[in-house]
């Protein structure tokens, strides 16, 4: 951990620690690669992740390319299956059924969002839960919610890894989750309230209909910001010594960059950081951990599948 500055409040020193997701993810990927090397030395085949990508959305293209790259770093086999924007739901489900039955594939994902003419929930339900390494299938969501082994959604799982590896104390703490998406907010709240370590938090979930978000945040020991509003969490919403996890990744205009944009989180990092005990940056915080969790889930699907 890297303490970078100190904050003095109520006669208490806080050593602010920047949570380095990029470094942690690189360490975990090395651990996975070592495990895969042991497996192949034992004559087993390497884990195999397949990804279905529909259309040519810039964000999705980048995410999937990063997932394929991470597979390479971990020694996994990967397959990328592409469809054009106008693919039918039927055709996608046919492909999912083929992957469900393909014994050489341990896990697969369908990159979201999908075009509007396709019902996302129909697609997710078509995936065999034992290969659903995104943890989006209702069976995996239900298993996580009652504490049974299964696949857990990658972003919240990555955040739990960061809390664990940085020794953030969570037991008895008040955690506030901003956002209620199926992919991040809801599973995050579920994991933080679980009787586990990390976990054992008292959890409040805030969303677009919550009137007093600032007041609730001021009471938080841990804030997980996942609402997709750049700079939403400001310094006047943060209790000194809090832990701040920033899940936001909005592209904002930046003329000083060659691309014309940069990623901005849901937290006003510049002003919030000095008040925190722990904080994640954007980029380089939660983002790299999300892909890492997908690798952990894929290794588990291959080596130690909770359904087999
Ligand atoms: N779109 C945004 N996040 C995710 C993710 O974790 N998995 C998939 N499949 N699509 C996403």
PDB file of C-alpha atoms and ligand atoms in Angstrom:
ATOM      1  CA  UNK A   1       0.000   0.000   0.000  1.00  0.00           C
ATOM      2  CA  UNK A   2       1.168   3.537  -0.750  1.00  0.00           C
ATOM      3  CA  UNK A   3       0.291   6.214   1.812  1.00  0.00           C
ATOM      4  CA  UNK A   4       0.548   9.444  -0.142  1.00  0.00           C
ATOM      5  CA  UNK A   5      -0.614  12.132   2.222  1.00  0.00           C
ATOM      6  CA  UNK A   6      -1.962  12.818   5.659  1.00  0.00           C
ATOM      7  CA  UNK A   7      -5.178  14.441   6.755  1.00  0.00           C
ATOM      8  CA  UNK A   8      -5.650  15.965  10.182  1.00  0.00           C
ATOM      9  CA  UNK A   9      -9.164  16.105  11.587  1.00  0.00           C
ATOM     10  CA  UNK A  10     -10.564  15.916  15.131  1.00  0.00           C
ATOM     11  CA  UNK A  11      -7.046  15.283  16.393  1.00  0.00           C
ATOM     12  CA  UNK A  12      -6.858  12.125  14.313  1.00  0.00           C
ATOM     13  CA  UNK A  13      -4.345  11.414  11.591  1.00  0.00           C
ATOM     14  CA  UNK A  14      -5.513   9.586   8.511  1.00  0.00           C
ATOM     15  CA  UNK A  15      -2.888   8.164   6.278  1.00  0.00           C
ATOM     16  CA  UNK A  16      -4.491   8.277   2.897  1.00  0.00           C
ATOM     17  CA  UNK A  17      -3.840   5.155   0.870  1.00  0.00           C
ATOM     18  CA  UNK A  18      -4.416   5.034  -2.862  1.00  0.00           C
ATOM     19  CA  UNK A  19      -5.882   1.651  -3.777  1.00  0.00           C
ATOM     20  CA  UNK A  20      -3.927   0.571  -6.831  1.00  0.00           C
ATOM     21  CA  UNK A  21      -6.246  -1.658  -8.851  1.00  0.00           C
ATOM     22  CA  UNK A  22      -3.876  -1.858 -11.777  1.00  0.00           C
ATOM     23  CA  UNK A  23      -1.065  -3.253  -9.639  1.00  0.00           C
ATOM     24  CA  UNK A  24      -3.361  -5.608  -7.706  1.00  0.00           C
ATOM     25  CA  UNK A  25      -4.880  -6.906 -10.945  1.00  0.00           C
ATOM     26  CA  UNK A  26      -1.396  -7.520 -12.390  1.00  0.00           C
ATOM     27  CA  UNK A  27      -0.438  -9.507  -9.266  1.00  0.00           C
ATOM     28  CA  UNK A  28      -3.598 -11.615  -9.425  1.00  0.00           C
ATOM     29  CA  UNK A  29      -3.132 -12.299 -13.144  1.00  0.00           C
ATOM     30  CA  UNK A  30       0.399 -13.537 -12.375  1.00  0.00           C
ATOM     31  CA  UNK A  31      -0.988 -15.843  -9.680  1.00  0.00           C
ATOM     32  CA  UNK A  32      -3.550 -17.169 -12.184  1.00  0.00           C
ATOM     33  CA  UNK A  33      -0.891 -17.659 -14.900  1.00  0.00           C
ATOM     34  CA  UNK A  34       1.233 -19.674 -12.429  1.00  0.00           C
ATOM     35  CA  UNK A  35      -1.784 -21.863 -11.627  1.00  0.00           C
ATOM     36  CA  UNK A  36      -2.508 -22.395 -15.339  1.00  0.00           C
ATOM     37  CA  UNK A  37       1.136 -23.355 -15.908  1.00  0.00           C
ATOM     38  CA  UNK A  38       0.794 -25.990 -13.151  1.00  0.00           C
ATOM     39  CA  UNK A  39      -2.426 -27.295 -14.713  1.00  0.00           C
ATOM     40  CA  UNK A  40      -0.945 -27.651 -18.196  1.00  0.00           C
ATOM     41  CA  UNK A  41       2.238 -29.230 -16.775  1.00  0.00           C
ATOM     42  CA  UNK A  42      -0.110 -31.830 -15.230  1.00  0.00           C
ATOM     43  CA  UNK A  43      -1.464 -32.559 -18.707  1.00  0.00           C
ATOM     44  CA  UNK A  44      -4.738 -30.638 -18.273  1.00  0.00           C
ATOM     45  CA  UNK A  45      -5.916 -28.140 -20.854  1.00  0.00           C
ATOM     46  CA  UNK A  46      -5.876 -24.376 -20.206  1.00  0.00           C
ATOM     47  CA  UNK A  47      -9.124 -22.600 -19.219  1.00  0.00           C
ATOM     48  CA  UNK A  48     -11.132 -21.366 -22.212  1.00  0.00           C
ATOM     49  CA  UNK A  49     -13.253 -18.177 -22.151  1.00  0.00           C
ATOM     50  CA  UNK A  50     -15.502 -17.243 -25.065  1.00  0.00           C
ATOM     51  CA  UNK A  51     -17.052 -13.803 -25.610  1.00  0.00           C
ATOM     52  CA  UNK A  52     -19.989 -12.833 -27.802  1.00  0.00           C
ATOM     53  CA  UNK A  53     -19.879  -9.273 -29.125  1.00  0.00           C
ATOM     54  CA  UNK A  54     -22.820  -7.775 -30.998  1.00  0.00           C
ATOM     55  CA  UNK A  55     -22.308  -4.664 -33.134  1.00  0.00           C
ATOM     56  CA  UNK A  56     -19.430  -2.174 -33.006  1.00  0.00           C
ATOM     57  CA  UNK A  57     -20.000   0.056 -29.942  1.00  0.00           C
ATOM     58  CA  UNK A  58     -16.666   1.713 -29.054  1.00  0.00           C
ATOM     59  CA  UNK A  59     -16.863   1.001 -25.323  1.00  0.00           C
ATOM     60  CA  UNK A  60     -17.880  -2.650 -25.797  1.00  0.00           C
ATOM     61  CA  UNK A  61     -15.141  -3.185 -28.409  1.00  0.00           C
ATOM     62  CA  UNK A  62     -12.556  -1.905 -25.897  1.00  0.00           C
ATOM     63  CA  UNK A  63     -13.895  -3.973 -22.983  1.00  0.00           C
ATOM     64  CA  UNK A  64     -13.947  -7.179 -25.026  1.00  0.00           C
ATOM     65  CA  UNK A  65     -10.475  -6.510 -26.488  1.00  0.00           C
ATOM     66  CA  UNK A  66      -9.182  -6.042 -22.906  1.00  0.00           C
ATOM     67  CA  UNK A  67     -10.809  -9.311 -21.824  1.00  0.00           C
ATOM     68  CA  UNK A  68      -9.172 -11.189 -24.726  1.00  0.00           C
ATOM     69  CA  UNK A  69      -5.825  -9.580 -23.823  1.00  0.00           C
ATOM     70  CA  UNK A  70      -6.200 -10.581 -20.158  1.00  0.00           C
ATOM     71  CA  UNK A  71      -6.874 -14.190 -21.266  1.00  0.00           C
ATOM     72  CA  UNK A  72      -3.512 -14.134 -23.037  1.00  0.00           C
ATOM     73  CA  UNK A  73      -1.769 -12.821 -19.914  1.00  0.00           C
ATOM     74  CA  UNK A  74      -3.309 -15.598 -17.812  1.00  0.00           C
ATOM     75  CA  UNK A  75      -2.467 -18.374 -20.275  1.00  0.00           C
ATOM     76  CA  UNK A  76      -6.141 -18.968 -21.142  1.00  0.00           C
ATOM     77  CA  UNK A  77      -7.560 -19.857 -24.525  1.00  0.00           C
ATOM     78  CA  UNK A  78     -10.058 -17.242 -25.754  1.00  0.00           C
ATOM     79  CA  UNK A  79     -12.600 -17.060 -28.558  1.00  0.00           C
ATOM     80  CA  UNK A  80     -14.328 -13.956 -29.817  1.00  0.00           C
ATOM     81  CA  UNK A  81     -17.637 -14.501 -31.596  1.00  0.00           C
ATOM     82  CA  UNK A  82     -18.997 -11.473 -33.439  1.00  0.00           C
ATOM     83  CA  UNK A  83     -22.453 -10.674 -34.731  1.00  0.00           C
ATOM     84  CA  UNK A  84     -23.742  -7.647 -36.597  1.00  0.00           C
ATOM     85  CA  UNK A  85     -26.143  -5.198 -34.925  1.00  0.00           C
ATOM     86  CA  UNK A  86     -29.161  -6.748 -36.723  1.00  0.00           C
ATOM     87  CA  UNK A  87     -28.669 -10.308 -35.399  1.00  0.00           C
ATOM     88  CA  UNK A  88     -31.904 -11.886 -34.147  1.00  0.00           C
ATOM     89  CA  UNK A  89     -32.515 -12.996 -30.561  1.00  0.00           C
ATOM     90  CA  UNK A  90     -33.117 -16.490 -31.943  1.00  0.00           C
ATOM     91  CA  UNK A  91     -29.727 -16.630 -33.635  1.00  0.00           C
ATOM     92  CA  UNK A  92     -27.968 -15.414 -30.468  1.00  0.00           C
ATOM     93  CA  UNK A  93     -29.713 -18.033 -28.355  1.00  0.00           C
ATOM     94  CA  UNK A  94     -28.705 -20.679 -30.903  1.00  0.00           C
ATOM     95  CA  UNK A  95     -25.058 -19.630 -30.439  1.00  0.00           C
ATOM     96  CA  UNK A  96     -25.427 -19.634 -26.643  1.00  0.00           C
ATOM     97  CA  UNK A  97     -26.845 -23.166 -26.785  1.00  0.00           C
ATOM     98  CA  UNK A  98     -23.869 -24.237 -28.878  1.00  0.00           C
ATOM     99  CA  UNK A  99     -21.461 -22.767 -26.289  1.00  0.00           C
ATOM    100  CA  UNK A 100     -23.437 -24.398 -23.436  1.00  0.00           C
ATOM    101  CA  UNK A 101     -22.846 -27.769 -25.135  1.00  0.00           C
ATOM    102  CA  UNK A 102     -19.228 -27.177 -26.197  1.00  0.00           C
ATOM    103  CA  UNK A 103     -17.091 -29.169 -23.744  1.00  0.00           C
ATOM    104  CA  UNK A 104     -13.969 -27.228 -24.758  1.00  0.00           C
ATOM    105  CA  UNK A 105     -15.462 -23.949 -23.438  1.00  0.00           C
ATOM    106  CA  UNK A 106     -15.388 -23.449 -19.650  1.00  0.00           C
ATOM    107  CA  UNK A 107     -17.178 -20.125 -19.513  1.00  0.00           C
ATOM    108  CA  UNK A 108     -18.539 -17.400 -21.758  1.00  0.00           C
ATOM    109  CA  UNK A 109     -19.966 -13.905 -21.663  1.00  0.00           C
ATOM    110  CA  UNK A 110     -22.323 -11.909 -23.834  1.00  0.00           C
ATOM    111  CA  UNK A 111     -21.085  -8.317 -23.779  1.00  0.00           C
ATOM    112  CA  UNK A 112     -23.805  -5.866 -22.740  1.00  0.00           C
ATOM    113  CA  UNK A 113     -25.579  -3.644 -23.689  1.00  0.00           C
ATOM    114  CA  UNK A 114     -27.330  -5.442 -26.552  1.00  0.00           C
ATOM    115  CA  UNK A 115     -29.311  -3.772 -29.367  1.00  0.00           C
ATOM    116  CA  UNK A 116     -32.799  -2.711 -28.320  1.00  0.00           C
ATOM    117  CA  UNK A 117     -34.624  -5.379 -30.324  1.00  0.00           C
ATOM    118  CA  UNK A 118     -33.031  -8.083 -28.135  1.00  0.00           C
ATOM    119  CA  UNK A 119     -34.346  -8.888 -24.657  1.00  0.00           C
ATOM    120  CA  UNK A 120     -31.276  -8.968 -22.418  1.00  0.00           C
ATOM    121  CA  UNK A 121     -32.929 -11.115 -19.755  1.00  0.00           C
ATOM    122  CA  UNK A 122     -33.896 -13.772 -22.351  1.00  0.00           C
ATOM    123  CA  UNK A 123     -30.244 -13.904 -23.412  1.00  0.00           C
ATOM    124  CA  UNK A 124     -28.926 -14.153 -19.863  1.00  0.00           C
ATOM    125  CA  UNK A 125     -31.386 -16.910 -18.964  1.00  0.00           C
ATOM    126  CA  UNK A 126     -30.238 -18.958 -21.972  1.00  0.00           C
ATOM    127  CA  UNK A 127     -26.698 -19.223 -20.549  1.00  0.00           C
ATOM    128  CA  UNK A 128     -25.936 -22.411 -18.589  1.00  0.00           C
ATOM    129  CA  UNK A 129     -25.346 -21.143 -14.995  1.00  0.00           C
ATOM    130  CA  UNK A 130     -22.256 -23.385 -14.752  1.00  0.00           C
ATOM    131  CA  UNK A 131     -20.673 -21.387 -17.625  1.00  0.00           C
ATOM    132  CA  UNK A 132     -22.065 -17.962 -16.644  1.00  0.00           C
ATOM    133  CA  UNK A 133     -18.732 -16.426 -15.567  1.00  0.00           C
ATOM    134  CA  UNK A 134     -20.337 -12.944 -15.550  1.00  0.00           C
ATOM    135  CA  UNK A 135     -22.628 -14.131 -12.733  1.00  0.00           C
ATOM    136  CA  UNK A 136     -25.673 -12.522 -14.375  1.00  0.00           C
ATOM    137  CA  UNK A 137     -27.977 -15.588 -14.528  1.00  0.00           C
ATOM    138  CA  UNK A 138     -30.801 -15.505 -11.919  1.00  0.00           C
ATOM    139  CA  UNK A 139     -29.480 -18.809 -10.475  1.00  0.00           C
ATOM    140  CA  UNK A 140     -26.057 -17.268  -9.793  1.00  0.00           C
ATOM    141  CA  UNK A 141     -27.614 -14.057  -8.448  1.00  0.00           C
ATOM    142  CA  UNK A 142     -29.814 -16.136  -6.124  1.00  0.00           C
ATOM    143  CA  UNK A 143     -26.929 -18.325  -4.976  1.00  0.00           C
ATOM    144  CA  UNK A 144     -24.825 -15.278  -4.132  1.00  0.00           C
ATOM    145  CA  UNK A 145     -27.724 -13.717  -2.281  1.00  0.00           C
ATOM    146  CA  UNK A 146     -28.060 -16.708   0.084  1.00  0.00           C
ATOM    147  CA  UNK A 147     -24.298 -17.287   0.346  1.00  0.00           C
ATOM    148  CA  UNK A 148     -24.010 -20.449  -1.792  1.00  0.00           C
ATOM    149  CA  UNK A 149     -21.007 -20.978  -4.077  1.00  0.00           C
ATOM    150  CA  UNK A 150     -21.551 -19.773  -7.642  1.00  0.00           C
ATOM    151  CA  UNK A 151     -20.303 -17.062  -9.979  1.00  0.00           C
ATOM    152  CA  UNK A 152     -20.343 -13.483  -8.669  1.00  0.00           C
ATOM    153  CA  UNK A 153     -20.653 -10.423 -10.906  1.00  0.00           C
ATOM    154  CA  UNK A 154     -17.137  -9.239 -11.801  1.00  0.00           C
ATOM    155  CA  UNK A 155     -17.150  -5.597 -10.655  1.00  0.00           C
ATOM    156  CA  UNK A 156     -18.462  -6.202  -7.112  1.00  0.00           C
ATOM    157  CA  UNK A 157     -16.211  -9.285  -6.799  1.00  0.00           C
ATOM    158  CA  UNK A 158     -13.216  -7.144  -7.821  1.00  0.00           C
ATOM    159  CA  UNK A 159     -14.102  -4.523  -5.221  1.00  0.00           C
ATOM    160  CA  UNK A 160     -14.305  -7.221  -2.516  1.00  0.00           C
ATOM    161  CA  UNK A 161     -10.797  -8.375  -3.573  1.00  0.00           C
ATOM    162  CA  UNK A 162      -9.477  -4.816  -3.212  1.00  0.00           C
ATOM    163  CA  UNK A 163     -11.060  -4.383   0.244  1.00  0.00           C
ATOM    164  CA  UNK A 164      -9.544  -7.724   1.282  1.00  0.00           C
ATOM    165  CA  UNK A 165      -6.051  -7.178  -0.120  1.00  0.00           C
ATOM    166  CA  UNK A 166      -5.811  -3.634   1.310  1.00  0.00           C
ATOM    167  CA  UNK A 167      -7.089  -4.772   4.714  1.00  0.00           C
ATOM    168  CA  UNK A 168      -9.985  -2.321   4.756  1.00  0.00           C
ATOM    169  CA  UNK A 169     -12.000  -2.945   7.922  1.00  0.00           C
ATOM    170  CA  UNK A 170     -15.631  -3.568   6.999  1.00  0.00           C
ATOM    171  CA  UNK A 171     -17.183  -5.373   9.986  1.00  0.00           C
ATOM    172  CA  UNK A 172     -19.830  -3.225  11.647  1.00  0.00           C
ATOM    173  CA  UNK A 173     -19.188  -0.338   9.246  1.00  0.00           C
ATOM    174  CA  UNK A 174     -21.847   1.675   7.456  1.00  0.00           C
ATOM    175  CA  UNK A 175     -21.483   1.133   3.714  1.00  0.00           C
ATOM    176  CA  UNK A 176     -23.414   3.335   1.293  1.00  0.00           C
ATOM    177  CA  UNK A 177     -23.889   2.055  -2.254  1.00  0.00           C
ATOM    178  CA  UNK A 178     -24.839   4.716  -4.798  1.00  0.00           C
ATOM    179  CA  UNK A 179     -26.720   3.079  -7.674  1.00  0.00           C
ATOM    180  CA  UNK A 180     -28.934  -0.020  -7.938  1.00  0.00           C
ATOM    181  CA  UNK A 181     -27.941  -1.654 -11.221  1.00  0.00           C
ATOM    182  CA  UNK A 182     -28.158  -5.439 -11.553  1.00  0.00           C
ATOM    183  CA  UNK A 183     -24.478  -5.541 -12.551  1.00  0.00           C
ATOM    184  CA  UNK A 184     -22.964  -3.434  -9.728  1.00  0.00           C
ATOM    185  CA  UNK A 185     -25.202  -1.737  -7.133  1.00  0.00           C
ATOM    186  CA  UNK A 186     -27.463  -4.634  -6.138  1.00  0.00           C
ATOM    187  CA  UNK A 187     -24.774  -7.367  -5.978  1.00  0.00           C
ATOM    188  CA  UNK A 188     -22.402  -4.937  -4.198  1.00  0.00           C
ATOM    189  CA  UNK A 189     -24.970  -4.281  -1.468  1.00  0.00           C
ATOM    190  CA  UNK A 190     -25.601  -8.033  -1.143  1.00  0.00           C
ATOM    191  CA  UNK A 191     -21.884  -8.855  -0.751  1.00  0.00           C
ATOM    192  CA  UNK A 192     -21.195  -6.044   1.718  1.00  0.00           C
ATOM    193  CA  UNK A 193     -24.039  -7.151   4.008  1.00  0.00           C
ATOM    194  CA  UNK A 194     -23.048 -10.862   3.857  1.00  0.00           C
ATOM    195  CA  UNK A 195     -21.752 -12.406   7.083  1.00  0.00           C
ATOM    196  CA  UNK A 196     -18.170 -12.637   5.801  1.00  0.00           C
ATOM    197  CA  UNK A 197     -14.879 -10.791   5.742  1.00  0.00           C
ATOM    198  CA  UNK A 198     -14.890  -8.450   3.893  1.00  0.00           C
ATOM    199  CA  UNK A 199     -18.582  -7.947   4.581  1.00  0.00           C
ATOM    200  CA  UNK A 200     -20.644  -7.656   7.749  1.00  0.00           C
ATOM    201  CA  UNK A 201     -21.510  -4.043   6.892  1.00  0.00           C
ATOM    202  CA  UNK A 202     -24.720  -2.175   7.558  1.00  0.00           C
ATOM    203  CA  UNK A 203     -25.705  -1.241   4.014  1.00  0.00           C
ATOM    204  CA  UNK A 204     -27.721   1.665   2.613  1.00  0.00           C
ATOM    205  CA  UNK A 205     -28.508   1.757  -1.104  1.00  0.00           C
ATOM    206  CA  UNK A 206     -29.192   5.190  -2.637  1.00  0.00           C
ATOM    207  CA  UNK A 207     -30.653   5.756  -6.102  1.00  0.00           C
ATOM    208  CA  UNK A 208     -32.341   8.347  -8.299  1.00  0.00           C
ATOM    209  CA  UNK A 209     -35.377   8.567  -5.979  1.00  0.00           C
ATOM    210  CA  UNK A 210     -33.371   9.040  -2.750  1.00  0.00           C
ATOM    211  CA  UNK A 211     -33.945  12.626  -1.514  1.00  0.00           C
ATOM    212  CA  UNK A 212     -31.137  13.025   1.066  1.00  0.00           C
ATOM    213  CA  UNK A 213     -28.096  11.388  -0.522  1.00  0.00           C
ATOM    214  CA  UNK A 214     -25.656  13.941   0.902  1.00  0.00           C
ATOM    215  CA  UNK A 215     -26.837  13.371   4.471  1.00  0.00           C
ATOM    216  CA  UNK A 216     -26.633   9.590   4.072  1.00  0.00           C
ATOM    217  CA  UNK A 217     -23.141   9.772   2.533  1.00  0.00           C
ATOM    218  CA  UNK A 218     -21.893  11.923   5.411  1.00  0.00           C
ATOM    219  CA  UNK A 219     -22.769   8.985   7.666  1.00  0.00           C
ATOM    220  CA  UNK A 220     -20.860   6.460   5.554  1.00  0.00           C
ATOM    221  CA  UNK A 221     -17.636   4.707   6.523  1.00  0.00           C
ATOM    222  CA  UNK A 222     -17.486   3.223   3.017  1.00  0.00           C
ATOM    223  CA  UNK A 223     -18.994   4.694  -0.156  1.00  0.00           C
ATOM    224  CA  UNK A 224     -19.256   2.701  -3.379  1.00  0.00           C
ATOM    225  CA  UNK A 225     -20.173   5.140  -6.139  1.00  0.00           C
ATOM    226  CA  UNK A 226     -21.755   3.407  -9.130  1.00  0.00           C
ATOM    227  CA  UNK A 227     -24.257   5.778 -10.674  1.00  0.00           C
ATOM    228  CA  UNK A 228     -22.466   6.958 -13.809  1.00  0.00           C
ATOM    229  CA  UNK A 229     -22.509  10.681 -12.945  1.00  0.00           C
ATOM    230  CA  UNK A 230     -19.009  12.128 -13.247  1.00  0.00           C
ATOM    231  CA  UNK A 231     -17.827  13.953 -10.109  1.00  0.00           C
ATOM    232  CA  UNK A 232     -21.089  13.266  -8.212  1.00  0.00           C
ATOM    233  CA  UNK A 233     -19.444  12.570  -4.818  1.00  0.00           C
ATOM    234  CA  UNK A 234     -17.988  15.862  -3.593  1.00  0.00           C
ATOM    235  CA  UNK A 235     -15.821  16.563  -0.532  1.00  0.00           C
ATOM    236  CA  UNK A 236     -18.758  17.985   1.471  1.00  0.00           C
ATOM    237  CA  UNK A 237     -20.463  14.546   1.256  1.00  0.00           C
ATOM    238  CA  UNK A 238     -17.545  12.617   2.758  1.00  0.00           C
ATOM    239  CA  UNK A 239     -16.780  11.889   6.409  1.00  0.00           C
ATOM    240  CA  UNK A 240     -13.061  12.270   7.244  1.00  0.00           C
ATOM    241  CA  UNK A 241     -11.370   8.871   7.208  1.00  0.00           C
ATOM    242  CA  UNK A 242     -13.917   7.230   4.890  1.00  0.00           C
ATOM    243  CA  UNK A 243     -13.109   4.620   2.251  1.00  0.00           C
ATOM    244  CA  UNK A 244     -14.222   5.623  -1.252  1.00  0.00           C
ATOM    245  CA  UNK A 245     -14.636   3.139  -4.104  1.00  0.00           C
ATOM    246  CA  UNK A 246     -15.269   4.759  -7.488  1.00  0.00           C
ATOM    247  CA  UNK A 247     -16.935   2.567 -10.116  1.00  0.00           C
ATOM    248  CA  UNK A 248     -17.715   5.400 -12.560  1.00  0.00           C
ATOM    249  CA  UNK A 249     -16.116   5.342 -16.013  1.00  0.00           C
ATOM    250  CA  UNK A 250     -17.717   8.104 -18.044  1.00  0.00           C
ATOM    251  CA  UNK A 251     -15.955   9.400 -21.145  1.00  0.00           C
ATOM    252  CA  UNK A 252     -15.672  13.192 -20.835  1.00  0.00           C
ATOM    253  CA  UNK A 253     -14.310  15.599 -23.432  1.00  0.00           C
ATOM    254  CA  UNK A 254     -10.627  16.425 -23.027  1.00  0.00           C
ATOM    255  CA  UNK A 255      -9.064  18.483 -25.808  1.00  0.00           C
ATOM    256  CA  UNK A 256      -5.574  17.903 -24.349  1.00  0.00           C
ATOM    257  CA  UNK A 257      -5.796  14.188 -25.219  1.00  0.00           C
ATOM    258  CA  UNK A 258      -5.125  12.732 -28.623  1.00  0.00           C
ATOM    259  CA  UNK A 259      -8.378  10.763 -28.404  1.00  0.00           C
ATOM    260  CA  UNK A 260     -10.316  13.906 -27.410  1.00  0.00           C
ATOM    261  CA  UNK A 261     -11.661  12.239 -24.238  1.00  0.00           C
ATOM    262  CA  UNK A 262     -10.632  10.810 -20.889  1.00  0.00           C
ATOM    263  CA  UNK A 263     -12.323   8.630 -18.281  1.00  0.00           C
ATOM    264  CA  UNK A 264     -13.855  10.373 -15.292  1.00  0.00           C
ATOM    265  CA  UNK A 265     -15.182   8.649 -12.179  1.00  0.00           C
ATOM    266  CA  UNK A 266     -18.274   9.349 -10.065  1.00  0.00           C
ATOM    267  CA  UNK A 267     -16.062  10.947  -7.398  1.00  0.00           C
ATOM    268  CA  UNK A 268     -14.508  14.429  -7.391  1.00  0.00           C
ATOM    269  CA  UNK A 269     -11.153  12.757  -6.703  1.00  0.00           C
ATOM    270  CA  UNK A 270      -9.054  15.936  -6.493  1.00  0.00           C
ATOM    271  CA  UNK A 271     -11.003  17.307  -3.553  1.00  0.00           C
ATOM    272  CA  UNK A 272     -12.203  14.062  -1.941  1.00  0.00           C
ATOM    273  CA  UNK A 273      -8.890  12.156  -1.809  1.00  0.00           C
ATOM    274  CA  UNK A 274      -7.335  14.125   1.041  1.00  0.00           C
ATOM    275  CA  UNK A 275     -10.282  13.336   3.335  1.00  0.00           C
ATOM    276  CA  UNK A 276     -10.128   9.566   2.842  1.00  0.00           C
ATOM    277  CA  UNK A 277      -8.361   6.695   4.507  1.00  0.00           C
ATOM    278  CA  UNK A 278      -8.601   4.682   1.261  1.00  0.00           C
ATOM    279  CA  UNK A 279      -9.650   5.745  -2.226  1.00  0.00           C
ATOM    280  CA  UNK A 280      -9.606   4.200  -5.715  1.00  0.00           C
ATOM    281  CA  UNK A 281      -8.525   6.334  -8.697  1.00  0.00           C
ATOM    282  CA  UNK A 282     -10.131   6.389 -12.170  1.00  0.00           C
ATOM    283  CA  UNK A 283      -8.617   4.975 -14.269  1.00  0.00           C
ATOM    284  CA  UNK A 284      -6.487   2.333 -12.530  1.00  0.00           C
ATOM    285  CA  UNK A 285      -8.805   1.482  -9.620  1.00  0.00           C
ATOM    286  CA  UNK A 286     -11.866  -0.729  -9.994  1.00  0.00           C
ATOM    287  CA  UNK A 287     -11.651  -1.087 -13.810  1.00  0.00           C
ATOM    288  CA  UNK A 288      -8.653  -3.441 -14.027  1.00  0.00           C
ATOM    289  CA  UNK A 289     -10.070  -5.524 -11.152  1.00  0.00           C
ATOM    290  CA  UNK A 290     -13.316  -6.183 -13.027  1.00  0.00           C
ATOM    291  CA  UNK A 291     -11.497  -8.004 -15.812  1.00  0.00           C
ATOM    292  CA  UNK A 292      -9.381  -9.779 -13.237  1.00  0.00           C
ATOM    293  CA  UNK A 293     -12.522 -11.167 -11.513  1.00  0.00           C
ATOM    294  CA  UNK A 294     -13.690 -12.516 -14.856  1.00  0.00           C
ATOM    295  CA  UNK A 295     -10.359 -14.380 -15.113  1.00  0.00           C
ATOM    296  CA  UNK A 296     -10.777 -15.740 -11.553  1.00  0.00           C
ATOM    297  CA  UNK A 297     -14.324 -16.892 -12.414  1.00  0.00           C
ATOM    298  CA  UNK A 298     -13.118 -18.561 -15.627  1.00  0.00           C
ATOM    299  CA  UNK A 299     -10.309 -20.389 -13.803  1.00  0.00           C
ATOM    300  CA  UNK A 300     -12.874 -21.529 -11.246  1.00  0.00           C
ATOM    301  CA  UNK A 301     -15.285 -22.670 -13.993  1.00  0.00           C
ATOM    302  CA  UNK A 302     -12.504 -24.844 -15.422  1.00  0.00           C
ATOM    303  CA  UNK A 303     -10.764 -26.136 -12.327  1.00  0.00           C
ATOM    304  CA  UNK A 304     -13.233 -26.063  -9.497  1.00  0.00           C
ATOM    305  CA  UNK A 305     -16.687 -25.511 -10.990  1.00  0.00           C
ATOM    306  CA  UNK A 306     -19.260 -25.011  -8.199  1.00  0.00           C
ATOM    307  CA  UNK A 307     -21.880 -26.837 -10.330  1.00  0.00           C
ATOM    308  CA  UNK A 308     -19.822 -29.963 -11.045  1.00  0.00           C
TER     309      UNK A 308
HETATM  310  N1  LIG B   1     -21.172  -4.387 -19.813  1.00  0.00           N
HETATM  311  C1  LIG B   1     -20.721  -3.623 -18.797  1.00  0.00           C
HETATM  312  N2  LIG B   1     -20.149  -4.379 -17.847  1.00  0.00           N
HETATM  313  C2  LIG B   1     -20.241  -5.652 -18.266  1.00  0.00           C
HETATM  314  C3  LIG B   1     -19.810  -6.896 -17.715  1.00  0.00           C
HETATM  315  O1  LIG B   1     -19.255  -6.985 -16.623  1.00  0.00           O
HETATM  316  N3  LIG B   1     -20.087  -8.000 -18.481  1.00  0.00           N
HETATM  317  C4  LIG B   1     -20.723  -7.935 -19.670  1.00  0.00           C
HETATM  318  N4  LIG B   1     -20.959  -9.072 -20.327  1.00  0.00           N
HETATM  319  N5  LIG B   1     -21.132  -6.799 -20.202  1.00  0.00           N
HETATM  320  C5  LIG B   1     -20.886  -5.672 -19.501  1.00  0.00           C
END
